[in-house]
Every structure is written in structure tokens, then in C-alpha cells.
Amino acid sequence: MASVNLLLIICFTFIFSPCISAASDSKGFSTNLIHIHSPSSPYKNVKAESLAKDTALESTLSRHAYLRARQQKALQPADFVPPPLIRDKSAFLANLSIGNPPTNVYVVLDTGSDLFWIQCEPCDVCYKQKDPIYNRTKSDSYTEMLCNEPPCLSLGREGQCSDSGSCLYQTSYADGSRTSGLLSYEKVAFTSHYSDEDKTAQVGFGCGLQNLNFVTSSRDGGVLGLGPGLVSLVSQLSAIGKVSKSFAYCFGNLSNPNAGGFLVFGDATYLNGDMTPMVIAEFYYVNLLGIGLGVEEPRLDINSSSFERKPDGSGGVIIDSGSTLSIFPPEVYEVVRNAVVDKLKKGYNISPLTSSPDCFEGKIGRDLPLFPTLVLYLESTGILNDRWSIFLQRYDELFCLGFTSGEGLSIIGTLAQQSYKFGYNLELSTLSIESNPDCGL
Ligand SMILES: *[C@@H]1O[C@H](CO)[C@@H](O)[C@H](O)[C@H]1NC(C)=O
Ligand SMILES: *[C@@H]1O[C@H](CO)[C@@H](O)[C@H](O)[C@H]1NC(C)=O
Ligand SMILES: *[C@@H]1O[C@H](CO)[C@@H](O)[C@H](O)[C@H]1NC(C)=O
Ligand SMILES: *[C@@H]1O[C@H](CO)[C@@H](O)[C@H](O)[C@H]1NC(C)=O
């Protein structure tokens, strides 16, 4: 309803310009993604055990547990499972600016949650960040959101009403960090490549006033939720008629700190790849039909019902920006792992470690030339994973599988998404997938 009204107002106000152009010419908002270890990243000097490479497995598993709990709507306040956010080398930060006058903010992308929040002065507890923290009292475009507004209502039990009728949000993460504050409106500016005349939008965001237990190693300025909920930026931008309800991103080489990427909101013309249908529920589900090792090889012997979303809402396969590794149900993981290990043994004379059967001695770059491509066969398209996406170099001379085993929900993680552009069209419920090794726009 809101978007219809806005369009009417635009058409009425600019009665002499063609109405249609307001929608179809708005090419979208984009911003560059910056590798968290990039020379230009504000957090490049945060060592954090070089981002705890060895936590990739743990953090992926705890995220899996959280996503499954949310999926089963089992989250009661008493047994709230906090959403783990991956702050290891898989993290890319989006560069946005907020307020008038503008302040730069660097936020982590998260398709598994909806809220966009940043640290917000004057705050009760703010953690130290390199760039100046956004100060709401300095900005003349800041306004508080009321409890009865749709983004606030959509927060569910993460939202509350203050005595004065302002919308309060609260969210916490698996590492014990949490943020709470005011859901507010502010002007957000993108580094648009498409629409130089209007790079800004007034959107709801979480103004973080108590940002607790954020340790040095997790010092991002906030989180950009990309989920399908009403409060997410993509939903809001389309609700106010700024862009079509779609977004796309591309993560460059995760192992290369100089790799970039992009995030773009709106405009279906930039969603060019082969399309696969998507089911939009609490997450973004795709139809994974099978898996193969070697493009020319037959598919592995996997019963595709392992990937099906069950009538009770469990199971299924999602694309997630917050899991480093992929997760498959045990019976699938078993088959894929065996195929990969078999290839390593026969073709490369490399055997799994007895102490850690998913890990191997060696270097991906040096020891695995011509390793076959792992193919994820999706309905109408597929994702090709080379050795850099099949494995993760954990230590100097130790690499491990880039996927693991978990009951129920399957996850296609960020390792498997590298060097592809994923275009989420929330209106048509399609996901377009396009190989884009350099993540060029
Ligand atoms: C982020 O964007 C701002 C404004 O567009 C720009 O000045 C700044 O250099 C960017 N930061 C990085 C690390 O690229
Ligand atoms: C925020 O801005 C106000 C108004 O300019 C100023 O008085 C206040 O000191 C600022 N707070 C911080 C923490 O910078
Ligand atoms: C990714 O980056 C690493 C480290 O710079 C490099 O060794 C590797 O070749 C890159 N992978 C691809 C596919 O370009
Ligand atoms: C696949 O699994 C389903 C459910 O477990 C079972 O009903 C079906 O017979 C299996 N199909 C094959 C070909 O094994």
C-alpha cells in the first residue's frame, strides 16, 4: 500500500514527466564490498588470530543450529538461540554512509537476519571503532520510529515499545555480543553506479545504544540484514518505491584480502544469470537436485529427497551469507566426502588425517592442480566450485573440506558462493546465478 501511494504521489507531483520512469529508470543503489582484511578495510589491523580460521567449522555449525531453530519457529524468549555472525575471513563489509551530514559506516552482510543496525551516539555502551561513530543528534535527517509502524511490528519478539511510544529493538549473537537501541529512520547514501542524481533513501535502521561484549576481533560497525522480512533494507527500499524488490551481491576470492565485491539493490536488468526458482519463507530456499564431482562425470548417487523442504517447514536448502562452509545432511555429506577423499587419494596421494578426517596436509594452491570441479545442480542452473571453493586452507600446511554434515537444513555457504553473482528477485521469487570471477559490476 505504501509503495502504491508513493508512486501516485510521484506521478501526481511530476505530472508532466512519464510516471513509469519513476520506477523503471531507478537503476538501483549499489555499494562496493570490502574484504575485512583489505588494505582499505577499517579493520585490517585487527589481528584476531588472523580471524580464527579454525573457527570456521564451529561457527558454521552453531549458525546451522540457530537457522534450524528459527526455521522450526522454536525460538521462545527462554531458549533464544542467538544468531552467530561469522567474523572470520569470509566477511565482506558494505560501505554505506548515513545521516546528514553523512558518516561512513562499514557493516557485515547477513542474509540470515533482517535488521540493519549500526552503533549510534550518544550511546550508553559503544565499542571502539576506527571511524567516527554516527551521532544521531548531529544529523538533521534522523527521526525515531513509532511502535505501530510496520517495520517495528515485524520485529516480533526482538522489538518492544518504550513508554513514549518509540520502537525499541534488541538482538544478540552467539558469541555473547548484543545490541539494543531505537529503531529509527535515517538517510542512507549508497555509492551508486547507476543513478548519480539520487543515491539516498530514508530507511528504518537500528540505532544501537547498548552494544555489549563486542570484542576487538568483532569490531564491525554493525550488521546489514538482507533477509526477506519487512524490516530489511531491500523490503523497505521497495516499499517506499525506490527500487524493485531485488538485490544482488558478489563475493570475490575470500582468500585474497584485495578482492572486492559489490552489493546492489533494485533493478532486475542487473540480474542476468541463469535463473532458478526460489522459495522465500524465513530464508531464501533453492531447489538443489544433485551434486557431481567433475563436470563431465555422472551425478553422485544422492537421493534428491534429502534436499527437499518438508511440509512441516524443516529441511530444504538455503543460500547464506553468514556461513563460511556448506552443510549437507549426513547421508549426502557422506557421499560427497567419499568422492572427494577418493579423488585425493587416487589422484594426489593425499589421505585424510586420522585425528581430523575432514582435513588434509598440504596446500590447495600447490598440491591440488586440476582438481575436478564440484557441481551443485540447481533447478535450471548450477554452481561450479573449483578447489578454492571445495576446500579451505586452515593453516599453512593444512586444508580441510569446505562442507560439513548437519541434520535437516542444508546450507550453501560463502566459500561455495565465491566469484558468483547472486541476484535475488523477491518479486518473481527467482535467484539468478552468474559466474563473475572478478565481481565486476
Ligand atoms: C566508503 O565510501 C566513502 C564515500 O563514498 C568513501 O569516501 C570511502 O573512501 C569508502 N571507503 C573505503 C574503505 O573504500
Ligand atoms: C554528538 O553530537 C552532539 C551535538 O553536536 C554533541 O554535543 C555530542 O558531544 C556528540 N556526542 C559524541 C559522543 O560525539
Ligand atoms: C584466491 O586468492 C589466493 C590468495 O591470494 C590465491 O592463491 C588463489 O589463486 C586465488 N584463487 C583464485 C581462484 O583466483
Ligand atoms: C528417496 O528417499 C525417499 C524418502 O526417504 C524414498 O521414499 C524413496 O524411495 C527414495 N528414492 C530412491 C530412488 O531411493
Short mmCIF file of C-alpha atoms and ligand atoms in Angstrom, two decimals:
data_model
loop_
_atom_site.label_atom_id
_atom_site.label_comp_id
_atom_site.label_asym_id
_atom_site.label_seq_id
_atom_site.Cartn_x
_atom_site.Cartn_y
_atom_site.Cartn_z
CA MET A 1 0.00 0.00 0.00
CA ALA A 2 2.75 2.42 0.94
CA SER A 3 4.52 1.93 -2.35
CA VAL A 4 1.34 2.46 -4.34
CA ASN A 5 0.68 5.71 -2.54
CA LEU A 6 4.19 6.89 -3.10
CA LEU A 7 4.03 6.11 -6.78
CA LEU A 8 0.78 8.02 -7.05
CA ILE A 9 2.34 10.99 -5.33
CA ILE A 10 5.33 10.88 -7.64
CA CYS A 11 3.09 10.67 -10.67
CA PHE A 12 0.92 13.47 -9.40
CA THR A 13 3.78 15.75 -8.50
CA PHE A 14 5.62 15.22 -11.71
CA ILE A 15 2.54 15.12 -13.82
CA PHE A 16 4.38 16.18 -16.96
CA SER A 17 7.05 13.54 -16.78
CA PRO A 18 6.18 9.95 -17.58
CA CYS A 19 5.13 8.15 -14.41
CA ILE A 20 6.59 4.84 -15.44
CA SER A 21 10.12 6.22 -15.50
CA ALA A 22 9.98 6.78 -11.76
CA ALA A 23 10.02 3.03 -11.33
CA SER A 24 11.81 1.63 -14.35
CA ASP A 25 14.59 4.20 -14.60
CA SER A 26 15.55 3.92 -10.98
CA LYS A 27 18.55 1.78 -11.62
CA GLY A 28 19.21 0.85 -8.08
CA PHE A 29 21.57 1.52 -5.25
CA SER A 30 24.92 -0.09 -5.06
CA THR A 31 27.95 -0.15 -2.85
CA ASN A 32 31.31 -1.82 -3.03
CA LEU A 33 32.12 -4.65 -0.72
CA ILE A 34 35.44 -4.50 1.05
CA HIS A 35 37.25 -7.59 2.25
CA ILE A 36 37.62 -7.36 6.01
CA HIS A 37 41.39 -7.74 5.55
CA SER A 38 41.64 -5.40 2.64
CA PRO A 39 44.27 -2.67 2.79
CA SER A 40 41.36 -0.22 2.71
CA SER A 41 39.29 -2.02 5.32
CA PRO A 42 38.94 -0.06 8.54
CA TYR A 43 39.58 -3.31 10.42
CA LYS A 44 42.61 -4.53 8.54
CA ASN A 45 44.81 -4.23 11.61
CA VAL A 46 42.54 -6.29 13.78
CA LYS A 47 44.56 -9.46 14.05
CA ALA A 48 42.16 -11.74 15.87
CA GLU A 49 44.34 -14.78 15.22
CA SER A 50 44.06 -13.81 11.60
CA LEU A 51 40.40 -14.23 12.07
CA ALA A 52 40.45 -17.58 13.69
CA LYS A 53 40.47 -19.69 10.57
CA ASP A 54 39.91 -22.71 12.72
CA THR A 55 36.59 -21.38 13.96
CA ALA A 56 35.02 -21.71 10.51
CA LEU A 57 33.67 -25.15 11.35
CA GLU A 58 32.37 -24.27 14.81
CA SER A 59 30.79 -21.05 13.72
CA THR A 60 29.16 -22.71 10.72
CA LEU A 61 27.72 -25.42 12.94
CA SER A 62 26.39 -23.01 15.53
CA ARG A 63 24.88 -20.91 12.79
CA HIS A 64 23.25 -24.05 11.39
CA ALA A 65 21.74 -24.77 14.80
CA TYR A 66 20.39 -21.25 15.01
CA LEU A 67 18.95 -21.25 11.49
CA ARG A 68 17.25 -24.60 12.12
CA ALA A 69 15.78 -23.35 15.37
CA ARG A 70 14.42 -20.28 13.63
CA GLN A 71 13.14 -22.45 10.83
CA GLN A 72 11.19 -24.57 13.24
CA LYS A 73 9.86 -21.42 14.91
CA ALA A 74 11.08 -22.93 18.15
CA LEU A 75 12.54 -19.69 19.36
CA GLN A 76 10.91 -18.75 22.62
CA PRO A 77 12.45 -15.97 24.70
CA ALA A 78 13.56 -18.60 27.22
CA ASP A 79 15.55 -20.68 24.76
CA PHE A 80 16.56 -17.92 22.42
CA VAL A 81 19.42 -19.11 20.26
CA PRO A 82 21.45 -16.11 19.22
CA PRO A 83 22.31 -15.77 15.55
CA PRO A 84 26.01 -16.38 15.13
CA LEU A 85 27.67 -13.97 12.81
CA ILE A 86 30.77 -15.03 11.03
CA ARG A 87 33.55 -12.59 11.63
CA ASP A 88 36.30 -14.64 10.08
CA LYS A 89 37.92 -14.24 6.72
CA SER A 90 34.67 -14.77 4.90
CA ALA A 91 33.40 -11.39 5.97
CA PHE A 92 32.92 -8.66 3.43
CA LEU A 93 31.88 -5.26 4.63
CA ALA A 94 29.45 -2.98 2.83
CA ASN A 95 30.41 0.69 2.78
CA LEU A 96 27.43 2.96 3.34
CA SER A 97 27.07 6.47 4.59
CA ILE A 98 24.32 7.59 6.88
CA GLY A 99 22.80 10.87 8.07
CA ASN A 100 23.12 14.49 7.12
CA PRO A 101 25.96 15.41 7.27
CA PRO A 102 26.97 11.85 6.29
CA THR A 103 29.04 9.42 8.35
CA ASN A 104 30.66 6.37 6.74
CA VAL A 105 29.65 3.03 8.19
CA TYR A 106 31.04 -0.43 7.45
CA VAL A 107 28.64 -3.29 8.04
CA VAL A 108 28.65 -7.07 7.68
CA LEU A 109 26.16 -8.66 5.25
CA ASP A 110 23.76 -11.20 6.68
CA THR A 111 21.09 -12.94 4.57
CA GLY A 112 20.05 -14.87 7.69
CA SER A 113 18.68 -11.85 9.55
CA ASP A 114 16.63 -8.81 8.62
CA LEU A 115 17.72 -5.88 10.75
CA PHE A 116 20.22 -3.22 9.67
CA TRP A 117 21.83 -1.71 12.75
CA ILE A 118 24.86 0.43 13.50
CA GLN A 119 26.45 1.97 16.56
CA CYS A 120 24.76 5.20 17.39
CA GLU A 121 25.97 8.15 19.54
CA PRO A 122 25.11 9.29 22.13
CA CYS A 123 25.20 5.70 23.28
CA ASP A 124 25.20 4.06 26.69
CA VAL A 125 27.76 1.48 25.59
CA CYS A 126 29.59 1.75 22.30
CA TYR A 127 32.62 -0.27 21.40
CA LYS A 128 35.66 1.42 19.94
CA GLN A 129 35.70 1.70 16.18
CA LYS A 130 38.28 3.27 13.94
CA ASP A 131 35.94 5.60 12.10
CA PRO A 132 33.85 8.14 13.95
CA ILE A 133 30.61 6.65 15.24
CA TYR A 134 27.43 8.01 13.72
CA ASN A 135 25.93 10.66 16.03
CA ARG A 136 22.18 10.99 15.71
CA THR A 137 21.99 14.37 17.41
CA LYS A 138 24.25 15.84 14.73
CA SER A 139 22.09 14.61 11.89
CA ASP A 140 19.10 16.61 10.75
CA SER A 141 17.61 13.63 8.89
CA TYR A 142 17.26 11.40 11.96
CA THR A 143 13.78 10.55 13.28
CA GLU A 144 12.55 7.90 15.68
CA MET A 145 10.15 5.23 14.53
CA LEU A 146 6.89 4.61 16.36
CA CYS A 147 5.80 1.23 17.66
CA ASN A 148 2.85 0.90 15.35
CA GLU A 149 4.85 1.26 12.16
CA PRO A 150 5.21 -1.92 10.07
CA PRO A 151 9.00 -2.36 10.35
CA CYS A 152 8.66 -2.18 14.13
CA LEU A 153 5.76 -4.63 14.23
CA SER A 154 7.74 -7.05 12.08
CA LEU A 155 10.47 -7.29 14.71
CA GLY A 156 8.31 -9.69 16.70
CA ARG A 157 9.95 -10.58 19.94
CA GLU A 158 13.09 -8.69 19.04
CA GLY A 159 11.05 -5.49 19.30
CA GLN A 160 9.39 -3.59 22.15
CA CYS A 161 7.57 -0.37 22.80
CA SER A 162 9.02 2.36 25.03
CA ASP A 163 6.80 4.35 27.39
CA SER A 164 6.90 7.22 24.94
CA GLY A 165 5.84 5.00 22.04
CA SER A 166 9.26 4.66 20.40
CA CYS A 167 10.28 1.36 18.87
CA LEU A 168 13.00 -0.49 20.76
CA TYR A 169 14.92 -3.37 19.22
CA GLN A 170 17.22 -5.92 20.76
CA THR A 171 19.26 -8.66 19.15
CA SER A 172 22.11 -10.85 20.33
CA TYR A 173 24.73 -13.04 18.74
CA ALA A 174 26.20 -16.41 19.55
CA ASP A 175 29.50 -15.02 20.79
CA GLY A 176 27.63 -13.23 23.60
CA SER A 177 27.62 -9.85 21.92
CA ARG A 178 24.35 -8.00 21.73
CA THR A 179 22.94 -4.73 20.59
CA SER A 180 19.83 -2.84 21.52
CA GLY A 181 18.52 0.62 20.87
CA LEU A 182 15.96 2.58 18.92
CA LEU A 183 14.51 1.61 15.59
CA SER A 184 14.73 4.90 13.75
CA TYR A 185 14.71 6.45 10.32
CA GLU A 186 17.75 7.91 8.66
CA LYS A 187 19.03 8.91 5.27
CA VAL A 188 21.33 6.24 3.85
CA ALA A 189 23.62 7.02 0.92
CA PHE A 190 24.98 4.39 -1.39
CA THR A 191 27.90 4.71 -3.78
CA SER A 192 25.53 4.24 -6.67
CA HIS A 193 26.95 3.30 -10.04
CA TYR A 194 23.66 3.73 -11.78
CA SER A 195 21.81 6.71 -10.58
CA ASP A 196 24.05 9.63 -9.82
CA GLU A 197 21.27 12.06 -9.12
CA ASP A 198 19.76 10.14 -6.22
CA LYS A 199 21.92 7.90 -4.13
CA THR A 200 19.98 8.27 -0.92
CA ALA A 201 16.92 6.79 0.74
CA GLN A 202 15.24 7.36 4.08
CA VAL A 203 15.04 3.95 5.74
CA GLY A 204 14.46 2.36 9.11
CA PHE A 205 17.56 1.15 10.92
CA GLY A 206 18.58 0.03 14.38
CA CYS A 207 20.31 2.87 16.22
CA GLY A 208 22.50 0.83 18.57
CA LEU A 209 22.70 2.44 22.01
CA GLN A 210 23.90 -0.55 24.03
CA ASN A 211 26.44 -2.54 22.08
CA LEU A 212 27.80 -5.05 24.53
CA ASN A 213 30.51 -7.69 24.53
CA PHE A 214 31.82 -6.88 21.10
CA VAL A 215 35.42 -7.94 21.43
CA THR A 216 38.28 -6.49 19.46
CA SER A 217 38.09 -9.24 16.88
CA SER A 218 34.48 -8.50 16.04
CA ARG A 219 34.69 -4.82 15.58
CA ASP A 220 32.41 -4.22 12.64
CA GLY A 221 30.34 -1.07 12.75
CA GLY A 222 27.11 -3.01 12.55
CA VAL A 223 25.16 -5.54 10.54
CA LEU A 224 23.22 -5.25 7.31
CA GLY A 225 20.40 -7.81 7.35
CA LEU A 226 19.41 -8.95 3.85
CA GLY A 227 16.63 -11.32 4.85
CA PRO A 228 13.14 -11.17 3.35
CA GLY A 229 11.46 -9.64 6.43
CA LEU A 230 9.66 -6.29 6.37
CA VAL A 231 12.38 -4.51 8.31
CA SER A 232 15.19 -5.48 5.92
CA LEU A 233 16.66 -2.83 3.68
CA VAL A 234 15.56 -4.50 0.45
CA SER A 235 11.95 -4.69 1.66
CA GLN A 236 11.99 -1.09 2.83
CA LEU A 237 13.60 0.30 -0.32
CA SER A 238 10.96 -1.34 -2.45
CA ALA A 239 8.13 -0.41 -0.07
CA ILE A 240 8.99 3.27 -0.49
CA GLY A 241 9.09 2.79 -4.25
CA LYS A 242 12.81 3.48 -4.64
CA VAL A 243 13.75 0.24 -6.36
CA SER A 244 12.27 -3.06 -7.41
CA LYS A 245 12.30 -5.68 -4.69
CA SER A 246 15.58 -7.31 -5.54
CA PHE A 247 19.22 -7.28 -4.60
CA ALA A 248 22.40 -8.89 -5.84
CA TYR A 249 25.84 -9.42 -4.43
CA CYS A 250 29.14 -10.86 -5.49
CA PHE A 251 31.84 -12.02 -3.07
CA GLY A 252 35.30 -12.09 -4.61
CA ASN A 253 38.06 -14.52 -3.71
CA LEU A 254 37.73 -14.98 0.05
CA SER A 255 41.38 -15.95 0.35
CA ASN A 256 42.54 -12.71 -1.19
CA PRO A 257 42.33 -9.61 1.01
CA ASN A 258 42.49 -7.40 -2.05
CA ALA A 259 39.39 -8.96 -3.53
CA GLY A 260 36.32 -6.79 -3.64
CA GLY A 261 32.74 -7.35 -4.48
CA PHE A 262 29.51 -5.48 -4.70
CA LEU A 263 26.05 -5.25 -3.27
CA VAL A 264 23.26 -3.73 -5.32
CA PHE A 265 19.61 -3.12 -4.54
CA GLY A 266 16.96 -3.00 -7.21
CA ASP A 267 16.78 -3.20 -10.97
CA ALA A 268 16.09 -6.57 -12.45
CA THR A 269 18.22 -5.77 -15.53
CA TYR A 270 21.28 -6.49 -13.47
CA LEU A 271 20.01 -9.94 -12.64
CA ASN A 272 21.20 -11.55 -15.86
CA GLY A 273 22.32 -15.02 -14.98
CA ASP A 274 20.52 -18.32 -15.35
CA MET A 275 17.58 -18.33 -13.05
CA THR A 276 16.46 -20.86 -10.54
CA PRO A 277 13.21 -20.66 -8.61
CA MET A 278 13.49 -19.55 -5.01
CA VAL A 279 11.06 -20.15 -2.17
CA ILE A 280 11.01 -17.15 0.11
CA ALA A 281 10.00 -18.09 3.61
CA GLU A 282 12.03 -17.12 6.65
CA PHE A 283 15.12 -17.63 4.46
CA TYR A 284 15.89 -17.96 0.76
CA TYR A 285 15.38 -21.57 -0.32
CA VAL A 286 16.54 -23.08 -3.63
CA ASN A 287 15.98 -26.46 -5.27
CA LEU A 288 19.21 -28.41 -5.13
CA LEU A 289 18.72 -31.50 -7.30
CA GLY A 290 22.06 -33.21 -7.07
CA ILE A 291 25.82 -32.90 -6.74
CA GLY A 292 28.59 -34.07 -9.05
CA LEU A 293 32.37 -34.23 -8.87
CA GLY A 294 33.68 -33.42 -12.34
CA VAL A 295 31.63 -31.50 -14.89
CA GLU A 296 31.54 -34.46 -17.28
CA GLU A 297 31.02 -37.08 -14.61
CA PRO A 298 27.65 -38.54 -13.72
CA ARG A 299 25.99 -37.11 -10.64
CA LEU A 300 26.81 -38.69 -7.33
CA ASP A 301 24.36 -41.23 -6.02
CA ILE A 302 22.25 -38.96 -3.84
CA ASN A 303 18.52 -39.25 -3.26
CA SER A 304 17.27 -35.75 -4.03
CA SER A 305 14.62 -36.10 -1.36
CA SER A 306 17.45 -35.36 1.09
CA PHE A 307 17.27 -31.75 -0.10
CA GLU A 308 13.52 -31.34 -0.03
CA ARG A 309 11.79 -28.88 2.19
CA LYS A 310 9.36 -30.93 4.26
CA PRO A 311 5.71 -29.99 4.75
CA ASP A 312 6.48 -29.12 8.39
CA GLY A 313 8.96 -26.47 7.20
CA SER A 314 12.11 -28.39 8.08
CA GLY A 315 14.80 -29.41 5.61
CA GLY A 316 15.42 -27.58 2.37
CA VAL A 317 18.48 -25.79 1.03
CA ILE A 318 19.29 -22.13 1.65
CA ILE A 319 21.88 -19.70 0.36
CA ASP A 320 23.50 -17.98 3.33
CA SER A 321 25.97 -15.12 3.54
CA GLY A 322 26.77 -15.89 7.17
CA SER A 323 28.10 -19.46 6.95
CA THR A 324 31.57 -20.00 5.65
CA LEU A 325 31.20 -23.70 4.96
CA SER A 326 28.33 -25.51 3.28
CA ILE A 327 26.25 -28.03 5.20
CA PHE A 328 24.61 -31.15 3.81
CA PRO A 329 22.53 -33.81 5.55
CA PRO A 330 24.71 -36.69 6.84
CA GLU A 331 23.77 -39.14 4.07
CA VAL A 332 24.65 -36.53 1.40
CA TYR A 333 27.79 -35.32 3.14
CA GLU A 334 28.96 -38.94 3.35
CA VAL A 335 28.66 -39.47 -0.41
CA VAL A 336 30.26 -36.16 -1.39
CA ARG A 337 33.07 -36.50 1.15
CA ASN A 338 33.84 -40.03 -0.02
CA ALA A 339 34.02 -38.91 -3.65
CA VAL A 340 36.37 -36.05 -2.78
CA VAL A 341 38.57 -38.18 -0.49
CA ASP A 342 38.71 -40.90 -3.12
CA LYS A 343 39.92 -38.38 -5.70
CA LEU A 344 42.53 -37.01 -3.27
CA LYS A 345 43.84 -40.50 -2.52
CA LYS A 346 43.95 -41.79 -6.07
CA GLY A 347 44.86 -38.65 -7.96
CA TYR A 348 47.02 -36.81 -5.42
CA ASN A 349 48.19 -39.39 -2.92
CA ILE A 350 46.70 -37.37 -0.08
CA SER A 351 44.86 -39.08 2.77
CA PRO A 352 42.69 -37.60 5.50
CA LEU A 353 44.26 -37.02 8.90
CA THR A 354 43.27 -39.73 11.36
CA SER A 355 42.71 -37.14 14.07
CA SER A 356 40.57 -34.92 11.84
CA PRO A 357 39.07 -36.87 8.96
CA ASP A 358 37.91 -33.78 7.05
CA CYS A 359 41.38 -32.27 6.96
CA PHE A 360 44.48 -32.97 4.92
CA GLU A 361 48.11 -31.99 4.94
CA GLY A 362 49.21 -29.70 2.16
CA LYS A 363 48.41 -26.55 0.27
CA ILE A 364 45.43 -26.12 -2.02
CA GLY A 365 47.37 -23.95 -4.47
CA ARG A 366 50.43 -26.16 -4.64
CA ASP A 367 49.11 -29.68 -4.20
CA LEU A 368 45.77 -29.84 -5.97
CA PRO A 369 46.30 -28.87 -9.62
CA LEU A 370 43.43 -29.82 -11.92
CA PHE A 371 41.23 -30.93 -9.07
CA PRO A 372 37.80 -31.70 -10.53
CA THR A 373 35.00 -29.19 -10.24
CA LEU A 374 32.27 -29.85 -7.73
CA VAL A 375 28.93 -29.13 -9.38
CA LEU A 376 25.86 -28.12 -7.40
CA TYR A 377 22.97 -28.88 -9.74
CA LEU A 378 20.15 -26.47 -9.06
CA GLU A 379 16.87 -26.39 -10.93
CA SER A 380 17.64 -24.82 -14.37
CA THR A 381 21.20 -23.87 -13.47
CA GLY A 382 24.14 -24.77 -11.29
CA ILE A 383 27.13 -23.58 -9.32
CA LEU A 384 30.63 -24.73 -10.27
CA ASN A 385 33.07 -24.95 -7.38
CA ASP A 386 36.78 -25.16 -8.06
CA ARG A 387 39.32 -26.35 -5.48
CA TRP A 388 39.28 -22.92 -3.75
CA SER A 389 35.61 -23.42 -3.00
CA ILE A 390 35.73 -27.15 -2.22
CA PHE A 391 38.47 -26.71 0.38
CA LEU A 392 39.54 -24.14 2.91
CA GLN A 393 43.21 -23.58 3.73
CA ARG A 394 43.12 -23.63 7.54
CA TYR A 395 46.79 -23.38 8.36
CA ASP A 396 49.91 -23.04 6.33
CA GLU A 397 50.14 -26.75 5.56
CA LEU A 398 46.65 -27.93 6.42
CA PHE A 399 43.49 -27.69 4.38
CA CYS A 400 40.02 -29.02 5.15
CA LEU A 401 36.77 -29.71 3.38
CA GLY A 402 34.65 -26.64 2.74
CA PHE A 403 31.50 -28.51 3.67
CA THR A 404 30.32 -30.46 6.64
CA SER A 405 27.45 -32.52 7.92
CA GLY A 406 24.28 -31.36 9.65
CA GLU A 407 20.78 -32.75 10.03
CA GLY A 408 17.86 -31.18 8.24
CA LEU A 409 18.54 -27.81 6.69
CA SER A 410 21.25 -27.67 4.00
CA ILE A 411 23.29 -24.50 3.58
CA ILE A 412 25.24 -23.23 0.60
CA GLY A 413 27.90 -21.15 2.36
CA THR A 414 30.13 -18.29 1.27
CA LEU A 415 33.04 -20.49 0.16
CA ALA A 416 30.74 -22.08 -2.41
CA GLN A 417 29.40 -18.67 -3.44
CA GLN A 418 32.75 -17.08 -4.24
CA SER A 419 33.15 -15.43 -7.63
CA TYR A 420 29.49 -15.75 -8.48
CA LYS A 421 26.93 -13.03 -8.65
CA PHE A 422 23.68 -13.94 -6.91
CA GLY A 423 20.65 -11.90 -7.89
CA TYR A 424 17.68 -12.26 -5.56
CA ASN A 425 14.43 -11.20 -7.19
CA LEU A 426 11.92 -11.09 -4.35
CA GLU A 427 9.06 -10.15 -6.65
CA LEU A 428 9.44 -13.08 -9.04
CA SER A 429 10.96 -15.41 -6.42
CA THR A 430 13.92 -16.21 -8.61
CA LEU A 431 17.61 -16.38 -7.92
CA SER A 432 19.89 -15.61 -10.84
CA ILE A 433 23.35 -17.07 -10.71
CA GLU A 434 26.13 -15.81 -12.89
CA SER A 435 29.81 -16.63 -12.85
CA ASN A 436 31.70 -13.40 -12.22
CA PRO A 437 35.29 -14.18 -11.20
CA ASP A 438 36.31 -10.55 -10.76
CA CYS A 439 32.99 -9.47 -9.32
CA GLY A 440 32.81 -6.68 -11.88
CA LEU A 441 29.53 -4.82 -11.96
C1 LIG B 1 33.47 4.35 1.53
O1 LIG B 1 32.69 5.27 0.81
C2 LIG B 1 33.05 6.62 1.02
C3 LIG B 1 32.03 7.52 0.35
O2 LIG B 1 31.61 7.02 -0.86
C4 LIG B 1 34.46 6.84 0.52
O3 LIG B 1 34.85 8.17 0.74
C5 LIG B 1 35.38 5.89 1.28
O4 LIG B 1 36.70 6.00 0.77
C6 LIG B 1 34.92 4.46 1.13
N1 LIG B 1 35.75 3.62 1.99
C7 LIG B 1 36.53 2.64 1.50
C8 LIG B 1 37.33 1.89 2.53
O5 LIG B 1 36.60 2.38 0.32
C1 LIG B 2 27.00 14.17 19.43
O1 LIG B 2 26.67 15.40 18.88
C2 LIG B 2 26.26 16.36 19.85
C3 LIG B 2 25.74 17.59 19.09
O2 LIG B 2 26.72 18.04 18.20
C4 LIG B 2 27.41 16.67 20.78
O3 LIG B 2 27.00 17.58 21.77
C5 LIG B 2 27.85 15.37 21.43
O4 LIG B 2 29.01 15.60 22.22
C6 LIG B 2 28.16 14.32 20.39
N1 LIG B 2 28.41 13.08 21.08
C7 LIG B 2 29.50 12.37 20.85
C8 LIG B 2 29.69 11.19 21.72
O5 LIG B 2 30.31 12.67 19.99
C1 LIG B 3 42.48 -16.67 -4.32
O1 LIG B 3 43.44 -15.95 -3.59
C2 LIG B 3 44.55 -16.74 -3.19
C3 LIG B 3 45.41 -15.89 -2.28
O2 LIG B 3 45.73 -14.67 -2.90
C4 LIG B 3 45.29 -17.23 -4.44
O3 LIG B 3 46.38 -18.03 -4.06
C5 LIG B 3 44.31 -18.02 -5.30
O4 LIG B 3 44.94 -18.38 -6.50
C6 LIG B 3 43.06 -17.23 -5.60
N1 LIG B 3 42.11 -18.11 -6.23
C7 LIG B 3 41.59 -17.85 -7.42
C8 LIG B 3 40.61 -18.84 -7.93
O5 LIG B 3 41.88 -16.87 -8.04
C1 LIG B 4 14.42 -41.48 -1.75
O1 LIG B 4 14.05 -41.25 -0.40
C2 LIG B 4 12.64 -41.27 -0.21
C3 LIG B 4 12.35 -40.83 1.21
O2 LIG B 4 13.26 -41.41 2.10
C4 LIG B 4 12.13 -42.69 -0.52
O3 LIG B 4 10.73 -42.72 -0.36
C5 LIG B 4 12.47 -43.02 -1.97
O4 LIG B 4 12.11 -44.33 -2.25
C6 LIG B 4 13.96 -42.85 -2.23
N1 LIG B 4 14.23 -42.99 -3.65
C7 LIG B 4 15.18 -43.79 -4.11
C8 LIG B 4 15.33 -43.85 -5.59
O5 LIG B 4 15.88 -44.46 -3.37
#
